[in-house]
Short mmCIF file of C-alpha atoms in Angstrom, two decimals:
data_model
loop_
_atom_site.label_atom_id
_atom_site.label_comp_id
_atom_site.label_asym_id
_atom_site.label_seq_id
_atom_site.Cartn_x
_atom_site.Cartn_y
_atom_site.Cartn_z
CA MET A 1 55.76 29.11 123.95
CA LYS A 2 58.70 30.09 121.62
CA GLN A 3 56.51 31.66 119.34
CA ARG A 4 54.97 33.51 121.84
CA LEU A 5 58.48 34.79 123.18
CA LEU A 6 59.65 35.80 120.01
CA PHE A 7 56.71 37.87 119.24
CA LEU A 8 57.28 40.07 122.75
CA ILE A 9 61.24 40.49 121.41
CA LEU A 10 59.81 42.07 118.16
CA ILE A 11 57.34 43.75 120.03
CA ALA A 12 59.76 45.40 122.23
CA LEU A 13 62.09 46.27 119.30
CA VAL A 14 59.67 48.41 117.71
CA ILE A 15 58.60 50.05 120.87
CA VAL A 16 62.43 51.07 121.10
CA GLY A 17 62.76 51.93 117.56
CA CYS A 18 59.83 54.17 118.03
CA GLY A 19 61.45 56.01 121.10
CA ARG A 20 64.47 57.05 118.94
CA THR A 21 64.96 60.44 117.61
CA GLN A 22 64.85 60.48 113.58
CA LYS A 23 68.01 61.97 112.20
CA TYR A 24 67.84 63.25 108.69
CA SER A 25 71.27 63.07 106.46
CA TYR A 26 72.21 64.82 103.44
CA GLN A 27 75.54 65.08 101.12
CA GLY A 28 77.08 68.55 101.15
CA TYR A 29 80.28 70.08 100.46
CA VAL A 30 83.06 72.60 101.84
CA GLU A 31 82.84 76.21 100.37
CA GLY A 32 85.17 78.74 100.61
CA GLU A 33 84.33 82.69 99.65
CA ASN A 34 87.19 84.06 98.53
CA VAL A 35 88.40 87.98 99.18
CA TYR A 36 89.48 89.40 95.86
CA LEU A 37 92.37 92.08 96.21
CA ALA A 38 92.96 94.81 93.72
CA SER A 39 94.56 98.28 93.55
CA PRO A 40 92.02 101.07 92.04
CA ASN A 41 95.22 101.85 90.11
CA SER A 42 96.64 100.51 87.20
CA GLY A 43 100.35 99.43 86.58
CA VAL A 44 103.12 96.96 86.23
CA LEU A 45 103.45 94.56 89.00
CA LYS A 46 106.49 95.04 90.40
CA GLN A 47 106.75 92.62 93.64
CA LEU A 48 104.48 89.70 94.81
CA PHE A 49 105.40 89.01 98.22
CA VAL A 50 103.12 85.86 98.89
CA GLN A 51 102.27 82.74 96.83
CA ARG A 52 99.54 80.35 96.53
CA GLY A 53 98.76 78.37 99.39
CA GLU A 54 101.15 80.48 101.96
CA GLN A 55 99.38 81.45 105.29
CA VAL A 56 99.25 85.45 105.78
CA LYS A 57 98.33 87.76 108.76
CA LYS A 58 96.29 90.58 108.82
CA GLY A 59 98.08 93.71 107.67
CA GLN A 60 100.82 91.85 105.98
CA VAL A 61 102.00 93.44 102.71
CA LEU A 62 100.94 91.24 99.50
CA PHE A 63 102.02 92.72 96.47
CA GLN A 64 103.01 96.17 95.16
CA LEU A 65 102.65 97.90 91.83
CA ASP A 66 104.81 100.11 90.12
CA GLU A 67 105.09 103.45 91.63
CA ASP A 68 104.89 105.65 88.57
CA PRO A 69 103.06 107.80 87.49
CA GLN A 70 101.66 108.44 91.27
CA ALA A 71 105.03 109.00 92.39
CA LEU A 72 105.82 111.32 89.77
CA VAL A 73 102.65 113.40 90.37
CA ILE A 74 103.21 113.59 94.19
CA GLN A 75 106.83 115.01 93.77
CA GLN A 76 105.34 117.67 91.64
CA ASN A 77 102.80 118.70 93.85
CA LYS A 78 105.26 118.71 96.58
CA ALA A 79 107.55 120.84 94.78
CA ASP A 80 104.76 123.09 93.75
CA LEU A 81 103.48 123.43 97.24
CA LEU A 82 107.11 124.56 98.49
CA GLN A 83 107.39 127.27 96.30
CA ALA A 84 104.06 128.28 96.96
CA GLN A 85 104.81 128.66 100.60
CA LYS A 86 108.42 130.59 100.20
CA THR A 87 106.04 133.00 97.82
CA LEU A 88 104.03 133.24 101.07
CA HIS A 89 106.97 133.75 103.29
CA ASP A 90 108.34 136.71 101.03
CA LEU A 91 104.91 138.11 100.86
CA GLU A 92 104.55 138.72 104.77
CA LYS A 93 107.89 140.43 104.51
CA PRO A 94 108.08 144.14 103.80
CA ARG A 95 108.02 145.14 100.28
CA ARG A 96 111.33 145.39 98.32
CA ASN A 97 111.66 147.31 95.07
CA PRO A 98 112.88 144.09 93.26
CA GLU A 99 109.83 142.33 94.10
CA ILE A 100 108.10 143.05 90.71
CA GLU A 101 111.12 141.72 88.53
CA ALA A 102 111.21 138.62 90.76
CA ILE A 103 107.48 138.24 89.90
CA LYS A 104 108.33 138.50 86.19
CA ALA A 105 111.05 135.81 86.47
CA GLN A 106 108.58 133.76 87.77
CA ILE A 107 106.04 133.98 85.14
CA ALA A 108 109.07 133.46 82.40
CA GLN A 109 110.16 130.57 84.37
CA THR A 110 106.45 129.07 84.39
CA ASP A 111 106.23 130.09 80.56
CA ALA A 112 109.47 127.72 79.90
CA ARG A 113 107.76 125.23 81.97
CA LEU A 114 104.59 125.13 80.04
CA LYS A 115 106.36 124.46 76.58
CA LEU A 116 108.12 121.65 78.12
CA ALA A 117 104.96 120.23 79.65
CA GLU A 118 103.07 121.00 76.07
CA ILE A 119 105.44 118.98 74.15
CA ARG A 120 105.59 116.30 76.58
CA VAL A 121 101.60 116.02 76.39
CA HIS A 122 101.87 115.68 72.51
CA ARG A 123 104.49 113.00 72.99
CA MET A 124 102.42 111.12 75.83
CA GLU A 125 99.48 111.18 73.33
CA GLU A 126 101.45 109.72 70.49
CA LEU A 127 102.89 107.01 72.56
CA TYR A 128 99.44 106.31 74.12
CA LYS A 129 97.86 105.86 70.48
CA LYS A 130 101.05 103.12 69.49
CA ASN A 131 99.97 101.41 72.91
CA ALA A 132 103.30 102.28 74.48
CA ILE A 133 102.31 103.40 77.57
CA ASP A 134 98.96 103.45 79.70
CA LYS A 135 96.24 106.33 80.00
CA ASP A 136 97.44 106.92 83.57
CA SER A 137 100.47 108.31 81.89
CA VAL A 138 98.71 110.63 79.62
CA ASP A 139 96.51 112.13 82.24
CA ALA A 140 99.38 112.71 84.56
CA ALA A 141 101.14 114.83 81.87
CA VAL A 142 98.09 116.67 81.16
CA ALA A 143 96.94 117.17 84.84
CA ARG A 144 100.67 118.55 85.16
CA TYR A 145 100.16 121.11 81.97
CA LYS A 146 96.89 122.46 83.34
CA GLU A 147 98.69 123.03 87.16
CA LEU A 148 101.35 124.74 85.51
CA GLN A 149 98.77 127.13 83.94
CA GLN A 150 96.97 127.79 87.00
CA LEU A 151 100.37 128.45 88.50
CA LYS A 152 101.11 131.38 85.45
CA THR A 153 97.57 132.88 86.21
CA GLN A 154 98.31 132.94 89.86
CA TYR A 155 101.76 134.75 89.38
CA GLU A 156 99.99 137.30 86.60
CA SER A 157 97.68 138.13 89.45
CA ASN A 158 100.39 138.70 91.96
CA LEU A 159 102.20 140.68 89.39
CA ALA A 160 98.80 142.66 88.93
CA LEU A 161 98.71 143.12 92.78
CA ALA A 162 102.28 144.15 93.58
CA ARG A 163 102.14 147.08 90.86
CA LEU A 164 98.90 148.38 92.62
CA GLY A 165 100.68 148.29 95.81
CA SER A 166 98.35 146.29 97.87
CA ARG A 167 99.37 142.98 99.39
CA ASP A 168 96.66 142.07 101.54
CA GLU A 169 94.35 140.23 98.77
CA GLN A 170 97.45 138.71 97.33
CA ILE A 171 98.49 137.34 100.70
CA LYS A 172 95.00 135.59 101.08
CA ALA A 173 95.22 134.35 97.43
CA GLN A 174 98.50 132.78 98.38
CA GLN A 175 97.22 131.15 101.74
CA ALA A 176 94.32 129.62 99.42
CA GLU A 177 96.75 128.38 96.88
CA ILE A 178 98.82 126.58 99.87
CA ILE A 179 95.83 124.89 101.37
CA SER A 180 95.01 123.81 97.40
CA LEU A 181 98.48 122.12 96.94
CA THR A 182 98.24 120.88 100.29
CA ALA A 183 95.27 118.84 99.59
CA LYS A 184 96.79 117.58 95.88
CA VAL A 185 99.57 116.52 98.07
CA LYS A 186 97.40 114.34 100.51
CA GLU A 187 95.75 112.92 97.65
CA ALA A 188 98.70 112.32 95.54
CA GLN A 189 100.03 110.36 98.47
CA TRP A 190 96.77 108.24 98.76
CA GLN A 191 97.00 107.53 95.28
CA LEU A 192 100.38 106.25 95.57
CA ASP A 193 99.67 104.35 99.15
CA GLN A 194 96.86 102.12 96.60
CA LYS A 195 99.58 100.63 94.93
CA ARG A 196 100.84 98.54 97.85
CA VAL A 197 98.11 96.27 99.11
CA TYR A 198 98.01 94.81 102.45
CA ALA A 199 95.84 91.54 103.80
CA PRO A 200 92.63 92.79 105.40
CA LYS A 201 92.13 89.55 107.09
CA SER A 202 94.44 86.63 108.15
CA GLY A 203 94.09 83.51 105.92
CA TYR A 204 95.89 81.49 102.96
CA ILE A 205 96.23 82.86 99.60
CA TYR A 206 93.84 80.92 97.47
CA ASP A 207 95.48 82.01 94.09
CA THR A 208 97.61 84.29 92.21
CA TYR A 209 96.47 85.85 88.69
CA TYR A 210 99.43 87.66 87.68
CA ARG A 211 103.41 87.36 87.44
CA VAL A 212 106.04 89.94 88.28
CA GLY A 213 106.58 92.19 85.28
CA GLU A 214 102.74 91.81 83.95
CA PHE A 215 100.34 94.83 83.64
CA VAL A 216 97.71 95.01 85.76
CA GLY A 217 94.43 96.85 84.87
CA SER A 218 92.68 99.35 87.37
CA GLN A 219 90.57 96.91 90.01
CA GLN A 220 92.04 93.75 88.40
CA ALA A 221 92.56 91.12 91.55
CA VAL A 222 96.33 90.10 91.62
CA LEU A 223 95.28 87.59 93.97
CA SER A 224 92.69 85.86 96.16
CA LEU A 225 92.44 85.52 100.11
CA LEU A 226 90.58 82.46 101.88
CA PRO A 227 89.97 83.66 105.80
CA PRO A 228 89.30 80.76 107.98
CA GLU A 229 85.96 82.52 108.96
CA ASN A 230 84.88 82.39 104.77
CA VAL A 231 85.14 78.44 104.64
CA ARG A 232 81.47 77.00 105.04
CA VAL A 233 79.60 73.73 104.64
CA GLN A 234 76.99 73.73 101.83
CA PHE A 235 74.28 71.30 101.44
CA PHE A 236 70.68 70.94 99.89
CA VAL A 237 67.57 69.50 101.50
CA PRO A 238 64.19 68.66 100.00
CA VAL A 239 60.97 70.54 100.98
CA GLU A 240 59.88 68.14 103.64
CA ALA A 241 62.98 68.72 105.35
CA LEU A 242 62.91 72.64 105.20
CA ALA A 243 60.49 72.64 108.63
CA GLN A 244 62.93 71.01 110.60
CA LEU A 245 66.00 73.64 109.89
CA GLU A 246 66.05 77.27 111.07
CA LEU A 247 68.87 80.15 111.14
CA GLY A 248 71.01 79.64 114.00
CA GLN A 249 70.69 75.95 114.52
CA ARG A 250 73.63 73.94 114.81
CA ILE A 251 74.28 70.67 112.89
CA GLN A 252 76.83 68.34 112.79
CA PHE A 253 78.65 66.98 109.68
CA LEU A 254 81.30 64.47 108.84
CA CYS A 255 83.84 65.03 105.82
CA TYR A 256 85.55 62.15 103.62
CA GLY A 257 88.24 60.72 105.52
CA CYS A 258 87.54 62.36 109.03
CA HIS A 259 87.19 60.15 112.16
CA ASP A 260 85.39 62.59 114.24
CA SER A 261 82.24 64.95 113.12
CA SER A 262 82.31 68.68 113.43
CA THR A 263 79.52 71.57 114.01
CA ALA A 264 78.42 74.25 112.50
CA ILE A 265 75.56 76.96 112.79
CA ILE A 266 73.10 77.49 109.85
CA ASN A 267 73.30 81.39 108.64
CA TYR A 268 71.48 80.93 105.31
CA ILE A 269 68.45 79.11 103.86
CA SER A 270 67.70 79.70 100.29
CA PRO A 271 64.57 81.40 99.65
CA GLU A 272 63.58 79.41 96.57
CA ALA A 273 64.00 76.00 95.59
CA GLU A 274 66.34 74.47 92.50
CA PHE A 275 67.52 71.62 91.03
CA VAL A 276 70.05 69.49 92.82
CA PRO A 277 73.58 70.41 91.69
CA PRO A 278 75.95 68.44 89.65
CA LEU A 279 78.29 68.29 92.80
CA VAL A 280 75.43 65.94 94.77
CA TYR A 281 73.69 64.65 91.85
CA SER A 282 72.81 61.21 92.20
CA ARG A 283 70.00 58.80 90.18
CA GLU A 284 67.86 58.67 93.26
CA ASN A 285 67.63 62.64 93.38
CA ARG A 286 68.25 63.81 90.12
CA ASP A 287 64.59 65.12 89.27
CA LYS A 288 64.08 66.34 92.79
CA LEU A 289 63.89 70.34 93.69
CA VAL A 290 66.03 71.14 96.81
CA PHE A 291 66.49 74.09 99.04
CA ARG A 292 70.51 75.31 99.47
CA ILE A 293 71.51 75.54 103.21
CA LYS A 294 74.69 77.18 104.19
CA ALA A 295 76.33 77.03 107.88
CA ARG A 296 79.39 78.53 109.30
CA ILE A 297 81.90 76.09 110.34
CA GLU A 298 82.81 76.41 114.22
CA HIS A 299 86.48 75.50 113.58
CA PRO A 300 87.46 75.68 110.09
CA GLN A 301 91.01 75.83 109.98
CA LYS A 302 91.15 72.06 108.96
CA PHE A 303 88.78 71.86 106.16
CA LYS A 304 89.30 72.99 102.37
CA PRO A 305 86.96 73.60 99.63
CA GLY A 306 85.51 70.99 97.76
CA GLN A 307 85.64 68.55 100.58
CA PRO A 308 82.51 66.11 100.23
CA VAL A 309 80.60 66.17 103.48
CA THR A 310 77.61 64.30 105.27
CA VAL A 311 75.12 66.39 107.01
CA THR A 312 72.90 65.50 109.84
CA PHE A 313 70.58 66.91 112.13
CA PRO A 314 67.69 65.81 114.32
#
């Protein structure tokens, strides 16, 4: 009788076990995809407003590079624009006899500025050869020299038109010059604005790579930002479990030391197999080919990159 009762209990346990949904469990870890922030221009790091681990908000200023030579370029362009506007204003007035002499004076003044600009170019080139300055400073000096050459050419054209006694074409040329200089001012202002970098998203500063006073090359990251939406769970499954997964599927995971499990949504399934990576390597799975899976964490604020997790799904 006892043997028969024991047999019935065993059968019942088998039936209950078969009725349960099988769950798959795999090891993984939390990863973060950093946003690396840089300026398209080079320069000395003037100010670093944040530090490693600090929380920042979208639009918050992060760092500032030295404003030169971009600040000098915009000052020169604004001065040239103001001069061009004054010239146009004078052209629109009734012609006066001293005008020709005034244009000659402008040409003489521009010649003097050209000589100084040429000396500056040679000086900058020598300093650059000695690695005393960066290439941007040389380019700014050359650009200034070319602008003065163009300005002299314009003044010479104005003088020729004044001698002919016609002003219509001269006014049109000056208007075109103002349009060109206005565009240069806007471009120079944009270049200057790029030396002050703001947070494109909210998150925390993952790391900084330069100190104040160090020279930063163009497009070199000064710091990295980790937005919460860029924190994901990454795990690896064998080919036999791949059929159980699909994009958009919700999974459960438990991090080491956590009391409650969390959820994530699969947003990436690797198209090809690879060997088990070192972070989840063990004797049992060392020879297995697996597929990399990534899942977006629904509430990522409390997780940090590198945390080991155990992923489960039906």
